[in-house]
Amino acid sequence: MKLITATTYEEMCQKAARVLAAQITLKPQSVLGLATGSTPIGIYQELVREYQEGKLNFSQVTTVNLDEYLGLSPENDQSYRYFMNQHLFNKVNIPKENTHVPSGQPQNPQEECRQYEELLAAVGPVDIQLLGIGNNGHIGFNEPCGHFPEFTHVVNLSESTIQANSRFFAHSSQVPRQAVSMGIGTIMKAKKILLVASGQGKAQIVYDMMFGPVTPQVPASLLRFHPDVTVFADQEAGVLALAALSK
Ligand code: F6R
């Protein structure tokens, strides 16, 4: 696991975006695994800017997103499909049919999970998977629990995630209680993983992920067993991990 720190959030996003841009340039048919949340927004802004400047072409790119809230339609402005359309897909030349986000309103959620795994197997492997990290160490919506979930599955969101995500909703009671998420096993199949973390609230969990025990209580800790993970952190999020590395 490699750590790249940046002085500011903007610089961190530029550095991470450069890796994604290089991937798309070198392999126009790349499969990108994408994340939502506040941290990747600056990365998507960078990619959109490069596209607008004529430096990037998304016409052959395929994307697969990590997760979606259960109960939200694609038109709901809190759904992850809506987020991705707003921040990236509507702003670049990616064909919509090449963009995949789990359905938030499946007839049968278990069947949706099975079909999403099938889709991933058909379009994959993912060349680069972009991840954020929750305050409790979740990646995707893989919450701390007794095991590392292997496949795409239905998740009951933890109270800490509901509270953390309530900042995007009018009230915490509106945060959906369930989601569909790729499993940790699904994420680990990506050829390369970029994890981004910003702000002092992430400093301890970045440290725990990199140096604490590998345990399903810190789902991101399993990434230490992946051969190609780069953690991008701004100064605040990287402070404890950087101090440990320079001892
Ligand atoms: C979102 C996702 C989540 C977020 C995590 C961090 O698709 O998979 O794991 O990456 O909750 O969110 P932010 O970036 O808002 O702190």
PDB file of C-alpha atoms and ligand atoms in Angstrom:
ATOM      1  CA  MET A   1       0.000   0.000   0.000  1.00  0.00           C
ATOM      2  CA  LYS A   2       1.557   3.282  -1.135  1.00  0.00           C
ATOM      3  CA  LEU A   3       0.753   6.674   0.455  1.00  0.00           C
ATOM      4  CA  ILE A   4       0.809   9.877  -1.579  1.00  0.00           C
ATOM      5  CA  THR A   5       0.126  13.024   0.403  1.00  0.00           C
ATOM      6  CA  ALA A   6      -0.771  16.456  -0.875  1.00  0.00           C
ATOM      7  CA  THR A   7      -0.805  19.839   0.818  1.00  0.00           C
ATOM      8  CA  THR A   8      -4.404  20.591  -0.082  1.00  0.00           C
ATOM      9  CA  TYR A   9      -7.568  18.770  -1.117  1.00  0.00           C
ATOM     10  CA  GLU A  10      -7.290  20.324  -4.601  1.00  0.00           C
ATOM     11  CA  GLU A  11      -3.725  19.072  -5.060  1.00  0.00           C
ATOM     12  CA  MET A  12      -4.760  15.602  -3.877  1.00  0.00           C
ATOM     13  CA  CYS A  13      -7.578  15.538  -6.442  1.00  0.00           C
ATOM     14  CA  GLN A  14      -5.229  16.660  -9.214  1.00  0.00           C
ATOM     15  CA  LYS A  15      -2.789  13.875  -8.392  1.00  0.00           C
ATOM     16  CA  ALA A  16      -5.473  11.169  -8.283  1.00  0.00           C
ATOM     17  CA  ALA A  17      -7.173  12.506 -11.429  1.00  0.00           C
ATOM     18  CA  ARG A  18      -3.863  12.323 -13.287  1.00  0.00           C
ATOM     19  CA  VAL A  19      -3.690   8.562 -12.689  1.00  0.00           C
ATOM     20  CA  LEU A  20      -7.230   8.111 -14.014  1.00  0.00           C
ATOM     21  CA  ALA A  21      -6.541  10.381 -16.987  1.00  0.00           C
ATOM     22  CA  ALA A  22      -3.401   8.426 -17.849  1.00  0.00           C
ATOM     23  CA  GLN A  23      -5.375   5.185 -17.663  1.00  0.00           C
ATOM     24  CA  ILE A  24      -8.064   6.474 -20.070  1.00  0.00           C
ATOM     25  CA  THR A  25      -5.429   7.857 -22.430  1.00  0.00           C
ATOM     26  CA  LEU A  26      -3.361   4.684 -22.510  1.00  0.00           C
ATOM     27  CA  LYS A  27      -6.383   2.379 -22.737  1.00  0.00           C
ATOM     28  CA  PRO A  28      -9.460   4.103 -24.221  1.00  0.00           C
ATOM     29  CA  GLN A  29     -11.654   1.044 -23.422  1.00  0.00           C
ATOM     30  CA  SER A  30     -10.796   1.202 -19.731  1.00  0.00           C
ATOM     31  CA  VAL A  31     -13.211  -0.059 -17.099  1.00  0.00           C
ATOM     32  CA  LEU A  32     -13.300   2.353 -14.176  1.00  0.00           C
ATOM     33  CA  GLY A  33     -14.817   1.543 -10.799  1.00  0.00           C
ATOM     34  CA  LEU A  34     -16.225   4.753  -9.345  1.00  0.00           C
ATOM     35  CA  ALA A  35     -17.270   6.055  -5.940  1.00  0.00           C
ATOM     36  CA  THR A  36     -19.584   8.795  -4.737  1.00  0.00           C
ATOM     37  CA  GLY A  37     -19.367  10.826  -1.505  1.00  0.00           C
ATOM     38  CA  SER A  38     -17.818  14.244  -1.092  1.00  0.00           C
ATOM     39  CA  THR A  39     -14.160  13.268  -1.492  1.00  0.00           C
ATOM     40  CA  PRO A  40     -14.116  12.272  -5.203  1.00  0.00           C
ATOM     41  CA  ILE A  41     -15.994  15.401  -6.329  1.00  0.00           C
ATOM     42  CA  GLY A  42     -12.765  17.338  -6.974  1.00  0.00           C
ATOM     43  CA  ILE A  43     -11.406  14.415  -8.989  1.00  0.00           C
ATOM     44  CA  TYR A  44     -14.484  14.399 -11.207  1.00  0.00           C
ATOM     45  CA  GLN A  45     -14.114  18.178 -11.653  1.00  0.00           C
ATOM     46  CA  GLU A  46     -10.525  17.643 -12.829  1.00  0.00           C
ATOM     47  CA  LEU A  47     -11.581  14.932 -15.295  1.00  0.00           C
ATOM     48  CA  VAL A  48     -14.390  17.139 -16.651  1.00  0.00           C
ATOM     49  CA  ARG A  49     -11.938  20.031 -17.061  1.00  0.00           C
ATOM     50  CA  GLU A  50      -9.497  17.833 -18.990  1.00  0.00           C
ATOM     51  CA  TYR A  51     -12.349  16.617 -21.179  1.00  0.00           C
ATOM     52  CA  GLN A  52     -13.477  20.196 -21.877  1.00  0.00           C
ATOM     53  CA  GLU A  53      -9.902  21.093 -22.807  1.00  0.00           C
ATOM     54  CA  GLY A  54      -9.952  18.272 -25.351  1.00  0.00           C
ATOM     55  CA  LYS A  55      -7.409  16.160 -23.487  1.00  0.00           C
ATOM     56  CA  LEU A  56      -9.655  13.234 -22.563  1.00  0.00           C
ATOM     57  CA  ASN A  57     -12.058  11.068 -24.505  1.00  0.00           C
ATOM     58  CA  PHE A  58     -14.585   8.962 -22.599  1.00  0.00           C
ATOM     59  CA  SER A  59     -16.361   7.540 -25.653  1.00  0.00           C
ATOM     60  CA  GLN A  60     -15.099   3.976 -25.087  1.00  0.00           C
ATOM     61  CA  VAL A  61     -14.855   4.009 -21.300  1.00  0.00           C
ATOM     62  CA  THR A  62     -17.079   1.767 -19.165  1.00  0.00           C
ATOM     63  CA  THR A  63     -17.844   2.610 -15.544  1.00  0.00           C
ATOM     64  CA  VAL A  64     -19.191   0.541 -12.661  1.00  0.00           C
ATOM     65  CA  ASN A  65     -20.168   2.219  -9.412  1.00  0.00           C
ATOM     66  CA  LEU A  66     -19.661   0.756  -5.981  1.00  0.00           C
ATOM     67  CA  ASP A  67     -23.065   1.204  -4.480  1.00  0.00           C
ATOM     68  CA  GLU A  68     -26.546   2.687  -4.381  1.00  0.00           C
ATOM     69  CA  TYR A  69     -29.092   3.434  -1.667  1.00  0.00           C
ATOM     70  CA  LEU A  70     -32.097   1.128  -1.688  1.00  0.00           C
ATOM     71  CA  GLY A  71     -35.377   2.992  -2.102  1.00  0.00           C
ATOM     72  CA  LEU A  72     -34.139   5.956  -4.152  1.00  0.00           C
ATOM     73  CA  SER A  73     -35.007   6.436  -7.819  1.00  0.00           C
ATOM     74  CA  PRO A  74     -32.361   7.607 -10.326  1.00  0.00           C
ATOM     75  CA  GLU A  75     -34.139  11.002 -10.391  1.00  0.00           C
ATOM     76  CA  ASN A  76     -33.859  11.450  -6.623  1.00  0.00           C
ATOM     77  CA  ASP A  77     -31.111  14.022  -6.089  1.00  0.00           C
ATOM     78  CA  GLN A  78     -29.674  11.939  -3.221  1.00  0.00           C
ATOM     79  CA  SER A  79     -29.317   8.790  -5.298  1.00  0.00           C
ATOM     80  CA  TYR A  80     -25.835   7.831  -6.396  1.00  0.00           C
ATOM     81  CA  ARG A  81     -26.992   7.528 -10.012  1.00  0.00           C
ATOM     82  CA  TYR A  82     -28.088  11.170  -9.861  1.00  0.00           C
ATOM     83  CA  PHE A  83     -24.762  12.131  -8.230  1.00  0.00           C
ATOM     84  CA  MET A  84     -22.738  10.445 -10.958  1.00  0.00           C
ATOM     85  CA  ASN A  85     -24.823  11.999 -13.735  1.00  0.00           C
ATOM     86  CA  GLN A  86     -24.407  15.455 -12.191  1.00  0.00           C
ATOM     87  CA  HIS A  87     -20.711  15.293 -11.400  1.00  0.00           C
ATOM     88  CA  LEU A  88     -19.376  13.306 -14.343  1.00  0.00           C
ATOM     89  CA  PHE A  89     -21.549  11.428 -16.809  1.00  0.00           C
ATOM     90  CA  ASN A  90     -23.612  14.396 -18.050  1.00  0.00           C
ATOM     91  CA  LYS A  91     -20.458  16.470 -18.492  1.00  0.00           C
ATOM     92  CA  VAL A  92     -18.295  14.149 -20.596  1.00  0.00           C
ATOM     93  CA  ASN A  93     -18.849  12.100 -23.755  1.00  0.00           C
ATOM     94  CA  ILE A  94     -19.366   8.742 -22.068  1.00  0.00           C
ATOM     95  CA  PRO A  95     -22.300   6.809 -23.592  1.00  0.00           C
ATOM     96  CA  LYS A  96     -24.901   6.459 -20.798  1.00  0.00           C
ATOM     97  CA  GLU A  97     -25.280   2.767 -21.582  1.00  0.00           C
ATOM     98  CA  ASN A  98     -21.614   2.289 -20.621  1.00  0.00           C
ATOM     99  CA  THR A  99     -22.278   3.615 -17.095  1.00  0.00           C
ATOM    100  CA  HIS A 100     -23.471   1.173 -14.460  1.00  0.00           C
ATOM    101  CA  VAL A 101     -24.798   1.905 -10.977  1.00  0.00           C
ATOM    102  CA  PRO A 102     -26.752  -0.711  -8.999  1.00  0.00           C
ATOM    103  CA  SER A 103     -30.503  -0.109  -9.145  1.00  0.00           C
ATOM    104  CA  GLY A 104     -31.940   1.647  -6.099  1.00  0.00           C
ATOM    105  CA  GLN A 105     -35.415   0.284  -6.775  1.00  0.00           C
ATOM    106  CA  PRO A 106     -35.006  -3.347  -7.770  1.00  0.00           C
ATOM    107  CA  GLN A 107     -38.030  -5.645  -7.598  1.00  0.00           C
ATOM    108  CA  ASN A 108     -35.835  -8.188  -5.867  1.00  0.00           C
ATOM    109  CA  PRO A 109     -32.716  -6.753  -4.164  1.00  0.00           C
ATOM    110  CA  GLN A 110     -30.970 -10.139  -3.862  1.00  0.00           C
ATOM    111  CA  GLU A 111     -31.491 -10.738  -7.572  1.00  0.00           C
ATOM    112  CA  GLU A 112     -30.127  -7.242  -8.307  1.00  0.00           C
ATOM    113  CA  CYS A 113     -26.953  -8.150  -6.384  1.00  0.00           C
ATOM    114  CA  ARG A 114     -26.558 -11.369  -8.355  1.00  0.00           C
ATOM    115  CA  GLN A 115     -27.091  -9.563 -11.658  1.00  0.00           C
ATOM    116  CA  TYR A 116     -24.627  -6.810 -10.713  1.00  0.00           C
ATOM    117  CA  GLU A 117     -21.951  -9.453 -10.048  1.00  0.00           C
ATOM    118  CA  GLU A 118     -22.749 -10.968 -13.456  1.00  0.00           C
ATOM    119  CA  LEU A 119     -22.417  -7.569 -15.079  1.00  0.00           C
ATOM    120  CA  LEU A 120     -19.063  -6.983 -13.362  1.00  0.00           C
ATOM    121  CA  ALA A 121     -17.829 -10.352 -14.553  1.00  0.00           C
ATOM    122  CA  ALA A 122     -18.963  -9.518 -18.103  1.00  0.00           C
ATOM    123  CA  VAL A 123     -17.406  -6.036 -18.351  1.00  0.00           C
ATOM    124  CA  GLY A 124     -14.466  -6.541 -15.977  1.00  0.00           C
ATOM    125  CA  PRO A 125     -11.909  -6.758 -14.682  1.00  0.00           C
ATOM    126  CA  VAL A 126     -11.944  -3.203 -13.423  1.00  0.00           C
ATOM    127  CA  ASP A 127      -8.730  -1.442 -14.453  1.00  0.00           C
ATOM    128  CA  ILE A 128      -8.823   1.187 -11.699  1.00  0.00           C
ATOM    129  CA  GLN A 129     -11.197   1.240  -8.744  1.00  0.00           C
ATOM    130  CA  LEU A 130     -11.605   4.611  -7.047  1.00  0.00           C
ATOM    131  CA  LEU A 131     -12.572   4.450  -3.354  1.00  0.00           C
ATOM    132  CA  GLY A 132     -13.329   6.843  -0.531  1.00  0.00           C
ATOM    133  CA  ILE A 133     -13.241   5.665   3.068  1.00  0.00           C
ATOM    134  CA  GLY A 134     -15.891   6.059   5.761  1.00  0.00           C
ATOM    135  CA  ASN A 135     -15.022   7.315   9.243  1.00  0.00           C
ATOM    136  CA  ASN A 136     -15.598   3.744  10.440  1.00  0.00           C
ATOM    137  CA  GLY A 137     -13.354   2.224   7.741  1.00  0.00           C
ATOM    138  CA  HIS A 138     -16.103   1.239   5.339  1.00  0.00           C
ATOM    139  CA  ILE A 139     -15.373   1.044   1.622  1.00  0.00           C
ATOM    140  CA  GLY A 140     -18.357   1.022  -0.673  1.00  0.00           C
ATOM    141  CA  PHE A 141     -21.018   0.330   1.935  1.00  0.00           C
ATOM    142  CA  ASN A 142     -19.114  -2.559   3.482  1.00  0.00           C
ATOM    143  CA  GLU A 143     -19.675  -1.700   7.107  1.00  0.00           C
ATOM    144  CA  PRO A 144     -17.615  -3.057  10.017  1.00  0.00           C
ATOM    145  CA  CYS A 145     -18.933  -6.534  10.833  1.00  0.00           C
ATOM    146  CA  GLY A 146     -17.797 -10.053  11.609  1.00  0.00           C
ATOM    147  CA  HIS A 147     -16.545 -10.961   8.118  1.00  0.00           C
ATOM    148  CA  PHE A 148     -15.379  -9.415   4.838  1.00  0.00           C
ATOM    149  CA  PRO A 149     -18.379  -9.628   2.446  1.00  0.00           C
ATOM    150  CA  GLU A 150     -17.266 -11.317  -0.745  1.00  0.00           C
ATOM    151  CA  PHE A 151     -19.858 -10.335  -3.327  1.00  0.00           C
ATOM    152  CA  THR A 152     -22.356  -7.558  -4.112  1.00  0.00           C
ATOM    153  CA  HIS A 153     -24.919  -7.656  -1.326  1.00  0.00           C
ATOM    154  CA  VAL A 154     -27.673  -5.810   0.528  1.00  0.00           C
ATOM    155  CA  VAL A 155     -26.311  -3.821   3.456  1.00  0.00           C
ATOM    156  CA  ASN A 156     -28.011  -2.476   6.573  1.00  0.00           C
ATOM    157  CA  LEU A 157     -26.273   0.862   7.047  1.00  0.00           C
ATOM    158  CA  SER A 158     -24.624   1.411  10.411  1.00  0.00           C
ATOM    159  CA  GLU A 159     -25.787   4.225  12.676  1.00  0.00           C
ATOM    160  CA  SER A 160     -22.445   6.030  12.212  1.00  0.00           C
ATOM    161  CA  THR A 161     -22.821   5.948   8.405  1.00  0.00           C
ATOM    162  CA  ILE A 162     -26.430   7.155   8.635  1.00  0.00           C
ATOM    163  CA  GLN A 163     -25.273  10.052  10.816  1.00  0.00           C
ATOM    164  CA  ALA A 164     -22.266  10.843   8.564  1.00  0.00           C
ATOM    165  CA  ASN A 165     -24.432  10.818   5.415  1.00  0.00           C
ATOM    166  CA  SER A 166     -27.287  12.796   6.965  1.00  0.00           C
ATOM    167  CA  ARG A 167     -25.356  15.955   5.996  1.00  0.00           C
ATOM    168  CA  PHE A 168     -26.627  15.412   2.447  1.00  0.00           C
ATOM    169  CA  PHE A 169     -30.290  15.065   3.514  1.00  0.00           C
ATOM    170  CA  ALA A 170     -32.750  17.491   5.131  1.00  0.00           C
ATOM    171  CA  HIS A 171     -32.975  15.180   8.159  1.00  0.00           C
ATOM    172  CA  SER A 172     -31.240  11.973   9.274  1.00  0.00           C
ATOM    173  CA  SER A 173     -34.615  10.163   9.204  1.00  0.00           C
ATOM    174  CA  GLN A 174     -34.553  10.583   5.405  1.00  0.00           C
ATOM    175  CA  VAL A 175     -31.279   8.663   4.969  1.00  0.00           C
ATOM    176  CA  PRO A 176     -32.141   5.238   3.516  1.00  0.00           C
ATOM    177  CA  ARG A 177     -31.400   2.412   5.944  1.00  0.00           C
ATOM    178  CA  GLN A 178     -30.239  -0.038   3.301  1.00  0.00           C
ATOM    179  CA  ALA A 179     -28.009  -0.055   0.242  1.00  0.00           C
ATOM    180  CA  VAL A 180     -26.661  -2.399  -2.405  1.00  0.00           C
ATOM    181  CA  SER A 181     -22.873  -2.514  -2.378  1.00  0.00           C
ATOM    182  CA  MET A 182     -20.086  -4.356  -4.131  1.00  0.00           C
ATOM    183  CA  GLY A 183     -18.453  -6.728  -1.654  1.00  0.00           C
ATOM    184  CA  ILE A 184     -14.876  -6.407  -0.454  1.00  0.00           C
ATOM    185  CA  GLY A 185     -14.101  -9.466  -2.573  1.00  0.00           C
ATOM    186  CA  THR A 186     -15.590  -7.699  -5.604  1.00  0.00           C
ATOM    187  CA  ILE A 187     -13.463  -4.604  -4.930  1.00  0.00           C
ATOM    188  CA  MET A 188     -10.305  -6.684  -4.461  1.00  0.00           C
ATOM    189  CA  LYS A 189     -10.641  -8.013  -8.039  1.00  0.00           C
ATOM    190  CA  ALA A 190      -9.744  -4.588  -9.480  1.00  0.00           C
ATOM    191  CA  LYS A 191      -6.294  -4.455 -11.062  1.00  0.00           C
ATOM    192  CA  LYS A 192      -5.438  -1.191  -9.358  1.00  0.00           C
ATOM    193  CA  ILE A 193      -7.069   0.687  -6.474  1.00  0.00           C
ATOM    194  CA  LEU A 194      -6.904   4.407  -5.639  1.00  0.00           C
ATOM    195  CA  LEU A 195      -8.296   5.367  -2.231  1.00  0.00           C
ATOM    196  CA  VAL A 196      -8.794   9.055  -1.472  1.00  0.00           C
ATOM    197  CA  ALA A 197      -9.182  10.613   1.980  1.00  0.00           C
ATOM    198  CA  SER A 198      -9.505  14.237   2.989  1.00  0.00           C
ATOM    199  CA  GLY A 199      -9.751  16.175   6.241  1.00  0.00           C
ATOM    200  CA  GLN A 200      -8.678  15.579   9.821  1.00  0.00           C
ATOM    201  CA  GLY A 201     -11.740  13.423  10.508  1.00  0.00           C
ATOM    202  CA  LYS A 202     -10.134  10.712   8.331  1.00  0.00           C
ATOM    203  CA  ALA A 203      -6.632  10.798   9.875  1.00  0.00           C
ATOM    204  CA  GLN A 204      -7.216   8.035  12.435  1.00  0.00           C
ATOM    205  CA  ILE A 205      -8.997   5.667  10.057  1.00  0.00           C
ATOM    206  CA  VAL A 206      -6.325   6.116   7.368  1.00  0.00           C
ATOM    207  CA  TYR A 207      -3.754   5.220  10.012  1.00  0.00           C
ATOM    208  CA  ASP A 208      -5.797   2.216  11.205  1.00  0.00           C
ATOM    209  CA  MET A 209      -6.273   0.995   7.631  1.00  0.00           C
ATOM    210  CA  MET A 210      -2.529   1.176   6.934  1.00  0.00           C
ATOM    211  CA  PHE A 211      -1.054   0.109  10.266  1.00  0.00           C
ATOM    212  CA  GLY A 212      -3.746  -1.438  12.469  1.00  0.00           C
ATOM    213  CA  PRO A 213      -4.832  -5.078  12.437  1.00  0.00           C
ATOM    214  CA  VAL A 214      -6.410  -6.486   9.277  1.00  0.00           C
ATOM    215  CA  THR A 215      -9.916  -7.028  10.563  1.00  0.00           C
ATOM    216  CA  PRO A 216     -13.487  -6.874   9.236  1.00  0.00           C
ATOM    217  CA  GLN A 217     -14.031  -4.263  11.963  1.00  0.00           C
ATOM    218  CA  VAL A 218     -11.966  -1.985   9.658  1.00  0.00           C
ATOM    219  CA  PRO A 219     -13.150  -3.219   6.241  1.00  0.00           C
ATOM    220  CA  ALA A 220     -10.565  -1.118   4.334  1.00  0.00           C
ATOM    221  CA  SER A 221      -7.723  -2.887   6.170  1.00  0.00           C
ATOM    222  CA  LEU A 222      -8.061  -5.870   3.799  1.00  0.00           C
ATOM    223  CA  LEU A 223      -6.758  -3.629   1.010  1.00  0.00           C
ATOM    224  CA  ARG A 224      -3.297  -4.257   2.501  1.00  0.00           C
ATOM    225  CA  PHE A 225      -3.476  -7.684   0.821  1.00  0.00           C
ATOM    226  CA  HIS A 226      -4.061  -6.127  -2.612  1.00  0.00           C
ATOM    227  CA  PRO A 227      -0.891  -5.805  -4.707  1.00  0.00           C
ATOM    228  CA  ASP A 228      -1.574  -2.330  -6.127  1.00  0.00           C
ATOM    229  CA  VAL A 229      -3.234   0.183  -3.791  1.00  0.00           C
ATOM    230  CA  THR A 230      -2.347   3.870  -3.670  1.00  0.00           C
ATOM    231  CA  VAL A 231      -3.782   6.004  -0.878  1.00  0.00           C
ATOM    232  CA  PHE A 232      -4.088   9.706  -1.731  1.00  0.00           C
ATOM    233  CA  ALA A 233      -4.496  11.859   1.361  1.00  0.00           C
ATOM    234  CA  ASP A 234      -4.420  15.565   1.924  1.00  0.00           C
ATOM    235  CA  GLN A 235      -2.228  16.877   4.723  1.00  0.00           C
ATOM    236  CA  GLU A 236      -4.920  16.565   7.382  1.00  0.00           C
ATOM    237  CA  ALA A 237      -6.034  13.047   6.500  1.00  0.00           C
ATOM    238  CA  GLY A 238      -2.484  11.775   5.986  1.00  0.00           C
ATOM    239  CA  VAL A 239      -0.889  13.253   9.101  1.00  0.00           C
ATOM    240  CA  LEU A 240      -0.854  10.143  11.346  1.00  0.00           C
ATOM    241  CA  ALA A 241       0.057   7.681   8.582  1.00  0.00           C
ATOM    242  CA  LEU A 242       2.860   9.930   7.368  1.00  0.00           C
ATOM    243  CA  ALA A 243       4.246  10.278  10.899  1.00  0.00           C
ATOM    244  CA  ALA A 244       4.217   6.470  11.267  1.00  0.00           C
ATOM    245  CA  LEU A 245       6.032   6.047   7.951  1.00  0.00           C
ATOM    246  CA  SER A 246       8.737   8.540   8.808  1.00  0.00           C
ATOM    247  CA  LYS A 247       9.563   6.919  12.193  1.00  0.00           C
TER     248      LYS A 247
HETATM  249  C1  F6R B   1     -19.641   6.024  -1.812  1.00  0.00           C
HETATM  250  C2  F6R B   1     -18.912   5.109  -0.989  1.00  0.00           C
HETATM  251  C3  F6R B   1     -18.534   5.423   0.432  1.00  0.00           C
HETATM  252  C4  F6R B   1     -17.768   6.738   0.564  1.00  0.00           C
HETATM  253  C5  F6R B   1     -17.406   6.986   2.024  1.00  0.00           C
HETATM  254  C6  F6R B   1     -16.665   8.300   2.219  1.00  0.00           C
HETATM  255  O1  F6R B   1     -19.857   5.472  -3.092  1.00  0.00           O
HETATM  256  O2  F6R B   1     -18.643   4.064  -1.446  1.00  0.00           O
HETATM  257  O3  F6R B   1     -17.740   4.365   0.923  1.00  0.00           O
HETATM  258  O4  F6R B   1     -16.613   6.680  -0.210  1.00  0.00           O
HETATM  259  O5  F6R B   1     -18.564   7.012   2.803  1.00  0.00           O
HETATM  260  O6  F6R B   1     -17.491   9.355   1.890  1.00  0.00           O
HETATM  261  P1  F6R B   1     -16.978  10.863   1.859  1.00  0.00           P
HETATM  262  O7  F6R B   1     -16.055  10.975   0.696  1.00  0.00           O
HETATM  263  O8  F6R B   1     -18.215  11.675   1.682  1.00  0.00           O
HETATM  264  O9  F6R B   1     -16.296  11.101   3.167  1.00  0.00           O
END
